[in-house]
Amino acid sequence: MIWPAVIVGSLGAYLLKLSGYLIPERVLDNPRLQRLTAILPIALLAALVGVQTFSTGSAVTVDARVAGLAAAIVALALRAPFLVVILVAAATAAVLRGAGLAP
Amino acid sequence: MFTGASQFALVGILGTGGGALVAVVTALLLGARNSLYALSLRSFVTTPGRPSIVRTMGQAQLTIDESTAMAIRYPQGSPQARHAFWATGIAIYVLWNLGTLIGALGAAALDDPRTLGLDAAVPAGFIALLWPRLRDRSTIALAVVSAAVAIALVPVLRPGLPVLSAVLVALVAERLMARRRA
């Protein structure tokens, strides 16, 4: 089911963009919808951070990813670019695992 | 799929055993903001006269956070706004997809992505996308509550679904914001 998900997701993401250019302005010109669309990415991205850091399957877990996330936050606070943030997080988790300090 | 947060979400959810439907729904909810970007970009990047459908279709694909941010710094309908939009959009389109290709080919050569800490790279990517959106106390509170609710639901729901609880949190947050403004 990987490729169907990729194709349907890609098509849907494109149609969302296209709709903003083609459908009449007043349809999207709703303050409630605009507020919701503005905050939805914050809620979803935060939930993804939480779940992808603290879970394995259906279990809540704490492992080297937590240290990786903490390192990423430090890098972001120091205004590191996107790629550096990701490399710092991965390296932190890899080093802790390599040293046997975290699962 | 050319919208980074959605791409990450789709791959992240499929990779951790979430269903295809949940992965697609989450990706599309994250991509919904591009509709509003397109709406506000109309007056910035559209040339006077009859719009060409081919141009609009290309414009749609390049409508992302970065191209929108670059275009709206210039006056509406100005050549600078158009140039900023197309230059940013095309540059990121090429480099981003090149990166995706390298990642896809490189990942196939790895034994266990955990040894390299690549499972920690996924949440790091999400927080890097989230970081610039945390502008004030209410957005930080929204992020913390969304993450906590999703983690709390991990043992209860099927993999992938806990993330969608963020939609309910956002709906409640929107009502609270509206009430405070009233």
mmCIF file of C-alpha atoms in Angstrom:
data_model
loop_
_atom_site.group_PDB
_atom_site.id
_atom_site.type_symbol
_atom_site.label_atom_id
_atom_site.label_comp_id
_atom_site.label_asym_id
_atom_site.label_seq_id
_atom_site.Cartn_x
_atom_site.Cartn_y
_atom_site.Cartn_z
ATOM 1 C CA MET A 1 0.000 0.000 0.000
ATOM 2 C CA ILE A 2 3.019 2.323 -0.122
ATOM 3 C CA TRP A 3 2.742 3.441 -3.750
ATOM 4 C CA PRO A 4 -1.051 3.994 -3.727
ATOM 5 C CA ALA A 5 -0.577 6.155 -0.599
ATOM 6 C CA VAL A 6 2.220 8.120 -2.277
ATOM 7 C CA ILE A 7 0.222 8.658 -5.483
ATOM 8 C CA VAL A 8 -3.095 9.562 -3.821
ATOM 9 C CA GLY A 9 -1.291 11.775 -1.285
ATOM 10 C CA SER A 10 0.668 13.581 -4.003
ATOM 11 C CA LEU A 11 -2.410 14.129 -6.157
ATOM 12 C CA GLY A 12 -4.401 15.396 -3.174
ATOM 13 C CA ALA A 13 -1.617 17.735 -2.069
ATOM 14 C CA TYR A 14 -1.439 19.171 -5.597
ATOM 15 C CA LEU A 15 -5.213 19.626 -5.896
ATOM 16 C CA LEU A 16 -5.260 21.493 -2.559
ATOM 17 C CA LYS A 17 -2.725 23.952 -3.988
ATOM 18 C CA LEU A 18 -4.549 24.281 -7.308
ATOM 19 C CA SER A 19 -7.895 24.873 -5.574
ATOM 20 C CA GLY A 20 -6.466 28.026 -3.979
ATOM 21 C CA TYR A 21 -5.953 29.495 -7.457
ATOM 22 C CA LEU A 22 -9.126 28.253 -9.124
ATOM 23 C CA ILE A 23 -12.079 28.300 -6.733
ATOM 24 C CA PRO A 24 -13.867 31.608 -6.039
ATOM 25 C CA GLU A 25 -12.136 33.722 -3.419
ATOM 26 C CA ARG A 26 -15.114 33.962 -1.065
ATOM 27 C CA VAL A 27 -15.186 30.171 -0.496
ATOM 28 C CA LEU A 28 -11.820 30.246 1.279
ATOM 29 C CA ASP A 29 -12.372 33.735 2.666
ATOM 30 C CA ASN A 30 -13.788 32.539 5.968
ATOM 31 C CA PRO A 31 -12.001 33.770 9.124
ATOM 32 C CA ARG A 32 -12.699 30.561 11.043
ATOM 33 C CA LEU A 33 -11.338 28.379 8.239
ATOM 34 C CA GLN A 34 -8.282 30.626 7.899
ATOM 35 C CA ARG A 35 -7.527 30.511 11.630
ATOM 36 C CA LEU A 36 -7.915 26.741 11.657
ATOM 37 C CA THR A 37 -5.702 26.256 8.598
ATOM 38 C CA ALA A 38 -3.045 28.456 10.196
ATOM 39 C CA ILE A 39 -2.888 26.495 13.455
ATOM 40 C CA LEU A 40 -3.475 22.987 12.069
ATOM 41 C CA PRO A 41 0.184 22.492 10.990
ATOM 42 C CA ILE A 42 1.365 23.479 14.496
ATOM 43 C CA ALA A 43 -0.874 20.889 16.163
ATOM 44 C CA LEU A 44 -0.095 18.135 13.633
ATOM 45 C CA LEU A 45 3.676 18.711 13.552
ATOM 46 C CA ALA A 46 3.809 18.776 17.373
ATOM 47 C CA ALA A 47 1.818 15.529 17.546
ATOM 48 C CA LEU A 48 4.195 13.960 15.010
ATOM 49 C CA VAL A 49 7.206 15.079 17.067
ATOM 50 C CA GLY A 50 5.651 13.533 20.194
ATOM 51 C CA VAL A 51 4.618 10.239 18.637
ATOM 52 C CA GLN A 52 7.751 9.739 16.539
ATOM 53 C CA THR A 53 9.964 10.406 19.592
ATOM 54 C CA PHE A 54 8.110 8.615 22.387
ATOM 55 C CA SER A 55 6.518 5.569 20.788
ATOM 56 C CA THR A 56 7.362 2.232 19.221
ATOM 57 C CA GLY A 57 4.310 0.632 17.654
ATOM 58 C CA SER A 58 1.595 0.853 20.325
ATOM 59 C CA ALA A 59 3.962 1.325 23.267
ATOM 60 C CA VAL A 60 5.107 4.592 24.812
ATOM 61 C CA THR A 61 8.906 4.303 24.977
ATOM 62 C CA VAL A 62 11.913 6.407 25.967
ATOM 63 C CA ASP A 63 15.100 5.726 24.017
ATOM 64 C CA ALA A 64 17.981 7.479 22.237
ATOM 65 C CA ARG A 65 15.477 9.451 20.120
ATOM 66 C CA VAL A 66 14.649 11.600 23.171
ATOM 67 C CA ALA A 67 18.300 12.675 23.435
ATOM 68 C CA GLY A 68 18.296 13.257 19.673
ATOM 69 C CA LEU A 69 15.247 15.517 20.005
ATOM 70 C CA ALA A 70 16.843 17.450 22.880
ATOM 71 C CA ALA A 71 19.968 17.960 20.743
ATOM 72 C CA ALA A 72 17.779 19.125 17.834
ATOM 73 C CA ILE A 73 16.080 21.695 20.088
ATOM 74 C CA VAL A 74 19.480 23.025 21.221
ATOM 75 C CA ALA A 75 20.574 23.259 17.575
ATOM 76 C CA LEU A 76 17.361 25.120 16.658
ATOM 77 C CA ALA A 77 17.805 27.536 19.573
ATOM 78 C CA LEU A 78 21.303 28.231 18.197
ATOM 79 C CA ARG A 79 19.691 28.952 14.786
ATOM 80 C CA ALA A 80 21.319 25.992 13.052
ATOM 81 C CA PRO A 81 20.049 25.275 9.516
ATOM 82 C CA PHE A 82 17.551 22.460 8.835
ATOM 83 C CA LEU A 83 20.080 19.869 7.679
ATOM 84 C CA VAL A 84 22.430 20.514 10.621
ATOM 85 C CA VAL A 85 19.529 20.077 13.071
ATOM 86 C CA ILE A 86 18.734 16.665 11.597
ATOM 87 C CA LEU A 87 22.371 15.543 11.500
ATOM 88 C CA VAL A 88 22.917 16.625 15.127
ATOM 89 C CA ALA A 89 19.863 14.632 16.251
ATOM 90 C CA ALA A 90 20.873 11.505 14.327
ATOM 91 C CA ALA A 91 24.499 11.709 15.492
ATOM 92 C CA THR A 92 23.449 12.140 19.137
ATOM 93 C CA ALA A 93 21.232 9.051 19.006
ATOM 94 C CA ALA A 94 23.862 7.036 17.112
ATOM 95 C CA VAL A 95 26.642 7.908 19.594
ATOM 96 C CA LEU A 96 24.476 7.058 22.625
ATOM 97 C CA ARG A 97 23.526 3.712 21.074
ATOM 98 C CA GLY A 98 27.105 3.004 20.005
ATOM 99 C CA ALA A 99 28.299 3.624 23.566
ATOM 100 C CA GLY A 100 25.542 1.397 24.936
ATOM 101 C CA LEU A 101 24.077 4.273 26.956
ATOM 102 C CA ALA A 102 20.564 4.167 25.463
ATOM 103 C CA PRO A 103 18.392 1.638 23.618
ATOM 104 C CA MET B 1 4.389 15.351 -3.414
ATOM 105 C CA PHE B 2 6.056 18.748 -3.136
ATOM 106 C CA THR B 3 5.276 20.032 0.356
ATOM 107 C CA GLY B 4 7.864 18.967 2.913
ATOM 108 C CA ALA B 5 5.819 18.515 6.083
ATOM 109 C CA SER B 6 3.263 16.349 4.250
ATOM 110 C CA GLN B 7 5.993 14.251 2.645
ATOM 111 C CA PHE B 8 7.674 13.673 6.025
ATOM 112 C CA ALA B 9 4.351 12.809 7.640
ATOM 113 C CA LEU B 10 3.391 10.326 4.919
ATOM 114 C CA VAL B 11 6.743 8.538 5.087
ATOM 115 C CA GLY B 12 6.943 8.753 8.880
ATOM 116 C CA ILE B 13 3.510 7.224 9.432
ATOM 117 C CA LEU B 14 3.932 4.498 6.784
ATOM 118 C CA GLY B 15 7.384 3.720 8.193
ATOM 119 C CA THR B 16 6.119 3.240 11.742
ATOM 120 C CA GLY B 17 3.307 0.868 10.821
ATOM 121 C CA GLY B 18 0.453 3.362 10.405
ATOM 122 C CA GLY B 19 -2.166 2.613 7.761
ATOM 123 C CA ALA B 20 -2.030 4.080 4.254
ATOM 124 C CA LEU B 21 -5.315 5.951 4.753
ATOM 125 C CA VAL B 22 -4.171 7.586 8.003
ATOM 126 C CA ALA B 23 -0.873 8.540 6.355
ATOM 127 C CA VAL B 24 -2.652 10.183 3.402
ATOM 128 C CA VAL B 25 -5.194 12.015 5.595
ATOM 129 C CA THR B 26 -2.454 13.397 7.852
ATOM 130 C CA ALA B 27 -0.384 14.494 4.845
ATOM 131 C CA LEU B 28 -3.371 16.254 3.258
ATOM 132 C CA LEU B 29 -4.346 18.012 6.499
ATOM 133 C CA LEU B 30 -0.780 19.321 6.692
ATOM 134 C CA GLY B 31 -0.981 20.401 3.041
ATOM 135 C CA ALA B 32 -4.281 22.270 3.450
ATOM 136 C CA ARG B 33 -2.440 25.479 4.314
ATOM 137 C CA ASN B 34 -1.103 25.590 0.741
ATOM 138 C CA SER B 35 -4.670 26.384 -0.428
ATOM 139 C CA LEU B 36 -4.602 29.572 1.595
ATOM 140 C CA TYR B 37 -1.093 30.372 0.400
ATOM 141 C CA ALA B 38 -2.360 30.051 -3.168
ATOM 142 C CA LEU B 39 -5.292 32.311 -2.334
ATOM 143 C CA SER B 40 -3.066 35.059 -0.981
ATOM 144 C CA LEU B 41 -0.511 34.591 -3.780
ATOM 145 C CA ARG B 42 -3.120 35.307 -6.480
ATOM 146 C CA SER B 43 -2.676 39.055 -6.210
ATOM 147 C CA PHE B 44 1.113 38.786 -5.920
ATOM 148 C CA VAL B 45 2.176 36.490 -8.752
ATOM 149 C CA THR B 46 -0.661 36.615 -11.284
ATOM 150 C CA THR B 47 0.107 38.645 -14.389
ATOM 151 C CA PRO B 48 -2.516 41.124 -15.653
ATOM 152 C CA GLY B 49 -4.920 39.839 -18.280
ATOM 153 C CA ARG B 50 -6.226 36.332 -18.867
ATOM 154 C CA PRO B 51 -4.380 33.792 -16.711
ATOM 155 C CA SER B 52 -2.851 30.884 -18.621
ATOM 156 C CA ILE B 53 -3.928 27.493 -17.305
ATOM 157 C CA VAL B 54 -0.477 25.967 -17.833
ATOM 158 C CA ARG B 55 1.102 28.767 -15.856
ATOM 159 C CA THR B 56 -1.452 28.404 -13.065
ATOM 160 C CA MET B 57 -0.808 24.665 -12.906
ATOM 161 C CA GLY B 58 2.944 25.228 -12.575
ATOM 162 C CA GLN B 59 2.332 27.975 -10.034
ATOM 163 C CA ALA B 60 0.187 25.574 -8.000
ATOM 164 C CA GLN B 61 2.911 22.935 -7.754
ATOM 165 C CA LEU B 62 5.473 25.498 -6.561
ATOM 166 C CA THR B 63 3.151 26.963 -3.893
ATOM 167 C CA ILE B 64 4.887 26.135 -0.607
ATOM 168 C CA ASP B 65 5.928 27.902 2.628
ATOM 169 C CA GLU B 66 9.179 29.242 1.197
ATOM 170 C CA SER B 67 8.002 30.503 -2.210
ATOM 171 C CA THR B 68 5.019 32.217 -0.537
ATOM 172 C CA ALA B 69 7.214 33.858 2.102
ATOM 173 C CA MET B 70 9.628 35.179 -0.542
ATOM 174 C CA ALA B 71 6.903 36.508 -2.880
ATOM 175 C CA ILE B 72 4.828 38.386 -0.303
ATOM 176 C CA ARG B 73 7.818 40.504 0.733
ATOM 177 C CA TYR B 74 7.409 42.447 -2.514
ATOM 178 C CA PRO B 75 4.496 44.644 -3.704
ATOM 179 C CA GLN B 76 1.428 42.850 -5.086
ATOM 180 C CA GLY B 77 1.624 42.172 -8.818
ATOM 181 C CA SER B 78 5.212 43.445 -9.073
ATOM 182 C CA PRO B 79 7.792 41.675 -11.273
ATOM 183 C CA GLN B 80 9.962 41.221 -8.143
ATOM 184 C CA ALA B 81 7.191 39.265 -6.415
ATOM 185 C CA ARG B 82 6.810 37.020 -9.479
ATOM 186 C CA HIS B 83 10.564 36.474 -9.808
ATOM 187 C CA ALA B 84 10.942 35.720 -6.098
ATOM 188 C CA PHE B 85 8.126 33.173 -6.285
ATOM 189 C CA TRP B 86 9.376 31.332 -9.374
ATOM 190 C CA ALA B 87 13.081 31.434 -8.452
ATOM 191 C CA THR B 88 12.476 30.160 -4.912
ATOM 192 C CA GLY B 89 9.946 27.570 -6.045
ATOM 193 C CA ILE B 90 12.058 26.127 -8.865
ATOM 194 C CA ALA B 91 15.313 26.107 -6.852
ATOM 195 C CA ILE B 92 13.698 24.280 -3.929
ATOM 196 C CA TYR B 93 11.778 21.952 -6.250
ATOM 197 C CA VAL B 94 14.985 20.763 -7.931
ATOM 198 C CA LEU B 95 17.126 20.515 -4.795
ATOM 199 C CA TRP B 96 14.428 19.001 -2.584
ATOM 200 C CA ASN B 97 13.584 16.250 -5.047
ATOM 201 C CA LEU B 98 17.266 15.585 -5.663
ATOM 202 C CA GLY B 99 17.626 15.183 -1.897
ATOM 203 C CA THR B 100 14.650 12.819 -1.816
ATOM 204 C CA LEU B 101 16.201 10.727 -4.602
ATOM 205 C CA ILE B 102 19.580 10.537 -2.852
ATOM 206 C CA GLY B 103 17.841 9.599 0.397
ATOM 207 C CA ALA B 104 15.778 6.893 -1.272
ATOM 208 C CA LEU B 105 18.813 5.365 -3.002
ATOM 209 C CA GLY B 106 21.032 5.746 0.085
ATOM 210 C CA ALA B 107 18.526 4.201 2.473
ATOM 211 C CA ALA B 108 18.439 1.016 0.413
ATOM 212 C CA ALA B 109 22.150 0.526 1.172
ATOM 213 C CA LEU B 110 21.656 0.664 4.969
ATOM 214 C CA ASP B 111 21.331 -2.387 7.222
ATOM 215 C CA ASP B 112 19.758 -0.931 10.361
ATOM 216 C CA PRO B 113 18.803 2.761 10.212
ATOM 217 C CA ARG B 114 18.754 2.800 14.041
ATOM 218 C CA THR B 115 22.545 2.373 14.259
ATOM 219 C CA LEU B 116 22.970 5.682 12.441
ATOM 220 C CA GLY B 117 20.275 7.313 14.568
ATOM 221 C CA LEU B 118 18.048 7.856 11.538
ATOM 222 C CA ASP B 119 14.930 7.158 13.628
ATOM 223 C CA ALA B 120 15.930 10.239 15.666
ATOM 224 C CA ALA B 121 16.285 12.244 12.455
ATOM 225 C CA VAL B 122 12.526 11.921 11.795
ATOM 226 C CA PRO B 123 11.239 13.803 14.878
ATOM 227 C CA ALA B 124 14.133 16.254 14.449
ATOM 228 C CA GLY B 125 12.830 17.034 10.951
ATOM 229 C CA PHE B 126 9.329 17.624 12.315
ATOM 230 C CA ILE B 127 10.500 19.901 15.110
ATOM 231 C CA ALA B 128 12.653 21.873 12.649
ATOM 232 C CA LEU B 129 9.512 22.443 10.540
ATOM 233 C CA LEU B 130 7.518 23.322 13.674
ATOM 234 C CA TRP B 131 10.084 25.666 15.271
ATOM 235 C CA PRO B 132 9.541 28.821 13.143
ATOM 236 C CA ARG B 133 5.764 28.535 13.734
ATOM 237 C CA LEU B 134 6.114 28.767 17.535
ATOM 238 C CA ARG B 135 5.732 32.522 17.652
ATOM 239 C CA ASP B 136 4.030 33.179 21.001
ATOM 240 C CA ARG B 137 2.793 31.519 24.186
ATOM 241 C CA SER B 138 -0.484 30.328 22.681
ATOM 242 C CA THR B 139 1.203 28.511 19.779
ATOM 243 C CA ILE B 140 3.713 26.902 22.186
ATOM 244 C CA ALA B 141 0.838 25.813 24.433
ATOM 245 C CA LEU B 142 -0.996 24.391 21.418
ATOM 246 C CA ALA B 143 2.114 22.421 20.395
ATOM 247 C CA VAL B 144 2.708 21.022 23.899
ATOM 248 C CA VAL B 145 -0.936 19.976 24.342
ATOM 249 C CA SER B 146 -1.099 18.410 20.863
ATOM 250 C CA ALA B 147 2.048 16.361 21.495
ATOM 251 C CA ALA B 148 0.887 15.261 24.971
ATOM 252 C CA VAL B 149 -2.572 14.190 23.757
ATOM 253 C CA ALA B 150 -1.098 12.239 20.842
ATOM 254 C CA ILE B 151 1.433 10.432 23.070
ATOM 255 C CA ALA B 152 -1.296 9.615 25.608
ATOM 256 C CA LEU B 153 -3.363 7.984 22.845
ATOM 257 C CA VAL B 154 -0.495 5.809 21.542
ATOM 258 C CA PRO B 155 -1.385 2.719 23.650
ATOM 259 C CA VAL B 156 -5.102 3.086 22.867
ATOM 260 C CA LEU B 157 -5.300 3.692 19.116
ATOM 261 C CA ARG B 158 -3.833 1.920 16.092
ATOM 262 C CA PRO B 159 -0.422 3.241 14.940
ATOM 263 C CA GLY B 160 -0.767 6.469 12.955
ATOM 264 C CA LEU B 161 -4.148 7.452 14.403
ATOM 265 C CA PRO B 162 -2.883 9.245 17.561
ATOM 266 C CA VAL B 163 -1.419 12.014 15.369
ATOM 267 C CA LEU B 164 -4.888 12.832 14.041
ATOM 268 C CA SER B 165 -6.019 13.773 17.567
ATOM 269 C CA ALA B 166 -4.152 17.011 16.797
ATOM 270 C CA VAL B 167 -7.077 18.006 14.556
ATOM 271 C CA LEU B 168 -9.425 17.951 17.557
ATOM 272 C CA VAL B 169 -6.915 19.894 19.650
ATOM 273 C CA ALA B 170 -6.641 22.484 16.854
ATOM 274 C CA LEU B 171 -10.457 22.764 16.625
ATOM 275 C CA VAL B 172 -10.676 23.454 20.371
ATOM 276 C CA ALA B 173 -7.768 25.910 20.151
ATOM 277 C CA GLU B 174 -9.473 27.783 17.293
ATOM 278 C CA ARG B 175 -12.655 28.195 19.395
ATOM 279 C CA LEU B 176 -10.606 29.460 22.353
ATOM 280 C CA MET B 177 -8.783 31.955 20.113
ATOM 281 C CA ALA B 178 -12.070 33.158 18.617
ATOM 282 C CA ARG B 179 -13.604 33.618 22.062
ATOM 283 C CA ARG B 180 -10.593 35.561 23.323
ATOM 284 C CA ARG B 181 -10.803 37.873 20.319
ATOM 285 C CA ALA B 182 -14.543 38.459 20.769
#
